[in-house]
XYZ file of C-alpha atoms in Angstrom:
271
model
C 0.000 0.000 0.000
C 1.356 3.410 -0.959
C 2.380 5.579 1.983
C 2.824 9.325 2.272
C 6.549 9.074 1.608
C 5.900 6.914 -1.473
C 3.556 9.502 -2.956
C 4.889 12.903 -1.968
C 7.960 15.105 -1.813
C 7.124 16.792 1.496
C 9.413 19.745 0.782
C 6.698 21.169 -1.491
C 4.069 21.948 1.153
C 3.798 23.854 4.412
C 2.177 20.690 5.772
C 5.317 18.590 5.338
C 6.016 18.212 9.050
C 2.354 17.484 9.765
C 2.105 14.844 7.029
C 5.288 13.161 8.236
C 3.429 12.182 11.421
C 1.211 9.762 9.471
C 1.687 6.616 7.421
C -1.149 6.935 4.918
C -2.355 10.208 3.395
C -6.032 9.899 4.344
C -4.991 9.776 8.012
C -4.122 13.468 7.765
C -7.627 14.579 6.786
C -9.256 14.556 10.235
C -6.848 17.014 11.840
C -6.248 19.222 8.828
C -8.279 22.198 10.083
C -6.280 22.376 13.315
C -3.038 21.987 11.366
C -3.919 24.987 9.188
C -4.821 27.078 12.229
C -1.460 26.277 13.849
C 0.441 27.030 10.658
C -1.469 30.273 10.151
C -0.544 31.521 13.618
C 3.139 30.960 12.834
C 3.309 32.578 9.386
C 5.491 35.602 8.790
C 4.389 39.064 7.705
C 4.356 38.063 4.032
C 1.008 36.418 4.750
C -1.807 38.895 5.204
C -5.108 38.367 7.027
C -7.882 38.124 4.446
C -10.839 36.962 6.554
C -11.199 35.151 9.885
C -8.664 32.301 9.902
C -7.710 33.001 6.285
C -4.102 33.877 5.473
C -3.160 34.935 1.933
C 0.397 35.543 0.762
C 0.992 39.080 -0.434
C 2.019 37.852 -3.905
C -1.140 35.759 -4.382
C -4.051 37.085 -6.379
C -7.598 36.474 -5.181
C -10.472 37.520 -7.438
C -13.043 39.747 -5.715
C -15.767 37.239 -6.591
C -14.021 34.323 -4.863
C -15.472 32.967 -1.615
C -12.986 31.756 1.026
C -13.933 30.367 4.421
C -11.297 29.543 7.016
C -9.243 27.896 8.094
C -7.340 28.421 4.867
C -3.849 29.360 3.707
C -3.137 30.593 0.172
C 0.531 30.419 -0.814
C 2.768 32.775 -2.804
C 2.075 33.462 -6.481
C -1.159 31.486 -6.375
C -4.220 32.558 -8.341
C -7.713 32.151 -6.923
C -9.936 33.005 -9.855
C -13.469 34.203 -10.505
C -16.161 32.496 -8.402
C -13.836 29.981 -6.772
C -15.455 28.500 -3.644
C -13.089 27.457 -0.858
C -15.210 25.961 1.914
C -12.567 25.720 4.629
C -9.775 23.419 5.774
C -7.822 24.169 2.611
C -4.045 24.474 2.481
C -3.128 25.776 -0.962
C 0.564 25.904 -1.790
C 2.645 28.300 -3.821
C 2.236 28.773 -7.560
C -1.164 27.064 -7.606
C -4.242 27.816 -9.676
C -7.706 27.576 -8.122
C -9.799 28.362 -11.141
C -13.197 29.697 -12.000
C -16.043 27.929 -10.189
C -13.657 25.445 -8.550
C -14.747 24.109 -5.154
C -12.245 23.006 -2.501
C -12.997 21.427 0.872
C -10.662 19.774 3.404
C -7.726 19.540 1.018
C -3.995 19.949 0.705
C -2.749 21.273 -2.618
C 1.018 20.959 -2.839
C 2.986 23.674 -4.648
C 2.270 24.242 -8.344
C -0.980 22.270 -8.387
C -3.523 23.357 -10.976
C -7.285 23.003 -10.569
C -8.160 25.573 -13.211
C -11.771 25.065 -14.377
C -14.945 23.691 -12.780
C -13.273 21.127 -10.521
C -14.513 19.712 -7.233
C -11.733 18.586 -4.887
C -12.889 17.405 -1.480
C -11.185 15.414 1.297
C -8.210 14.946 -0.986
C -4.472 15.577 -1.268
C -2.973 16.651 -4.593
C 0.778 16.230 -4.939
C 3.402 18.559 -6.380
C 2.656 19.765 -9.919
C -0.439 17.605 -10.260
C -3.065 18.949 -12.635
C -6.797 18.419 -13.009
C -8.311 19.158 -16.394
C -11.522 21.115 -16.827
C -14.531 19.459 -15.222
C -12.589 16.635 -13.553
C -13.611 15.892 -9.968
C -12.820 13.876 -6.892
C -15.911 12.148 -5.553
C -15.575 11.752 -1.801
C -18.603 9.700 -0.616
C -19.668 6.241 -1.750
C -23.306 5.776 -2.719
C -23.917 3.371 0.181
C -22.281 5.815 2.646
C -20.010 3.091 4.081
C -16.387 3.612 5.083
C -13.890 3.991 2.303
C -11.665 0.894 2.261
C -8.559 1.363 0.105
C -7.574 -1.875 -1.649
C -4.151 -2.754 -3.023
C -4.108 -6.401 -4.063
C -4.817 -8.537 -1.013
C -4.266 -5.584 1.321
C -7.420 -3.757 2.421
C -7.253 -0.750 4.726
C -10.395 0.700 6.288
C -9.838 4.447 6.400
C -12.393 4.837 9.192
C -13.981 7.644 7.185
C -17.081 7.940 5.041
C -15.521 10.897 3.238
C -12.252 10.294 1.421
C -11.612 11.736 -2.010
C -8.484 11.015 -4.049
C -4.834 10.922 -3.073
C -2.807 12.096 -6.076
C 0.954 11.686 -6.060
C 3.383 14.147 -7.599
C 3.164 15.012 -11.328
C -0.236 13.368 -11.874
C -2.295 14.487 -14.876
C -6.087 14.125 -14.795
C -7.868 14.799 -18.074
C -11.005 16.833 -18.685
C -14.283 15.451 -17.289
C -12.606 12.495 -15.603
C -13.860 11.177 -12.255
C -11.754 9.884 -9.384
C -14.033 8.060 -6.970
C -13.702 7.737 -3.172
C -10.441 6.253 -1.969
C -8.602 6.368 -5.300
C -4.840 6.420 -4.708
C -2.916 7.560 -7.785
C 0.849 7.089 -7.937
C 3.453 9.535 -9.195
C 3.394 10.444 -12.866
C 0.107 8.726 -13.682
C -2.093 9.997 -16.497
C -5.878 9.681 -16.230
C -7.016 10.793 -19.658
C -10.145 12.596 -20.848
C -13.496 11.183 -19.669
C -11.838 8.241 -17.911
C -12.940 7.029 -14.493
C -11.221 5.321 -11.586
C -13.777 3.801 -9.242
C -13.782 3.554 -5.458
C -10.946 2.121 -3.363
C -8.501 1.641 -6.270
C -4.722 1.968 -6.225
C -2.742 2.871 -9.352
C 1.003 2.536 -8.976
C 3.465 4.971 -10.573
C 3.240 5.879 -14.282
C -0.002 4.084 -15.065
C -1.773 5.519 -18.120
C -5.569 5.335 -18.323
C -6.541 6.300 -21.872
C -9.571 8.256 -23.102
C -12.885 6.899 -21.870
C -11.437 3.883 -20.069
C -13.039 2.653 -16.843
C -11.302 1.021 -13.898
C -13.967 -0.469 -11.634
C -13.917 -0.591 -7.841
C -11.262 -2.228 -5.648
C -8.789 -2.712 -8.493
C -5.020 -2.409 -8.152
C -2.909 -1.629 -11.216
C 0.861 -2.144 -11.274
C 3.447 0.422 -12.314
C 3.815 1.318 -15.962
C 0.638 -0.365 -17.175
C -1.299 1.207 -20.054
C -5.091 0.774 -20.236
C -6.305 1.642 -23.728
C -9.120 3.893 -24.887
C -12.571 2.670 -23.937
C -11.248 -0.392 -22.082
C -12.935 -1.702 -18.937
C -11.297 -3.384 -15.969
C -13.920 -5.185 -13.893
C -14.046 -4.829 -10.127
C -11.985 -6.694 -7.514
C -9.060 -7.448 -9.846
C -5.291 -7.105 -9.736
C -3.380 -6.014 -12.845
C 0.376 -6.468 -12.650
C 2.870 -3.886 -13.863
C 4.134 -3.300 -17.424
C 0.942 -4.508 -19.126
C -0.817 -3.094 -22.139
C -4.608 -3.459 -22.234
C -5.913 -2.877 -25.756
C -8.528 -0.312 -26.725
C -12.041 -1.565 -26.017
C -10.836 -4.630 -24.131
C -12.816 -5.961 -21.162
C -10.713 -7.448 -18.376
C -12.698 -9.897 -16.236
C -9.915 -11.724 -14.389
C -6.734 -10.680 -12.639
C -3.570 -10.394 -14.733
C -0.405 -11.721 -13.107
C 1.935 -11.799 -16.111
C 3.144 -8.711 -17.980
C 2.177 -8.523 -21.634
C -0.397 -7.269 -24.132
C -4.052 -8.163 -23.592
C -6.860 -7.510 -26.085
C -10.441 -8.526 -26.792
C -13.687 -9.264 -24.973
C -12.876 -10.882 -22.641
C -9.266 -9.755 -22.716
C -6.672 -12.437 -23.495
C -2.892 -12.263 -23.780
C -1.519 -12.090 -27.318
C 2.168 -11.470 -26.536
């Protein structure tokens, strides 16, 4: 199971010391509001009071139509654009973009994160230089309202929370109108392409590529470097090993334990 140190370079957030106290990233969500309050009280004069329990760096730009509720910290050179809605418990790093009509709640955005257009990011952590395309969201509650249980192969960890969004590692790209469902853990350098979806409690290891319109169903783990082609489907409760290629339109209905190329309905290995 990916830990905080597996996913994040902690030098790129004011919350580095706080995060280092935990093993898994979702463990940091419950105390995030108090962490931001403590950090805010210790900030230097470059951070200016904006509203109760809201600290904004003097080089940041906040649109007059943005709504920010504390506790919240906005880092240097960050843009908070027209009609952004920050609902509290948000630690936004330096060089970030919180775009028009974006909603944030109980989140950490590492430095240089971009959420530029119509995104919802709740109960989530977005790593250094991660980017969410227009309309992409993190869903943070399962339809049955049960605890989010993150699954990585045979390992299942109950988060103890009904609300857990997505944990994005560093340099993750999420394409336009894609959905990351509750408990999705996305490793460094992954690409979730346009209109793709990663369902609840999934773990994608580093440098996985989910192509346009592909769907990874719930409680699936995908090994490092695997490519899932356009329009492909990976059924729920499966394990896909690393360095695989799943062909466009393929339907995977059983776990894959040997690297190779898999195509067809149902998907079978061809090389």
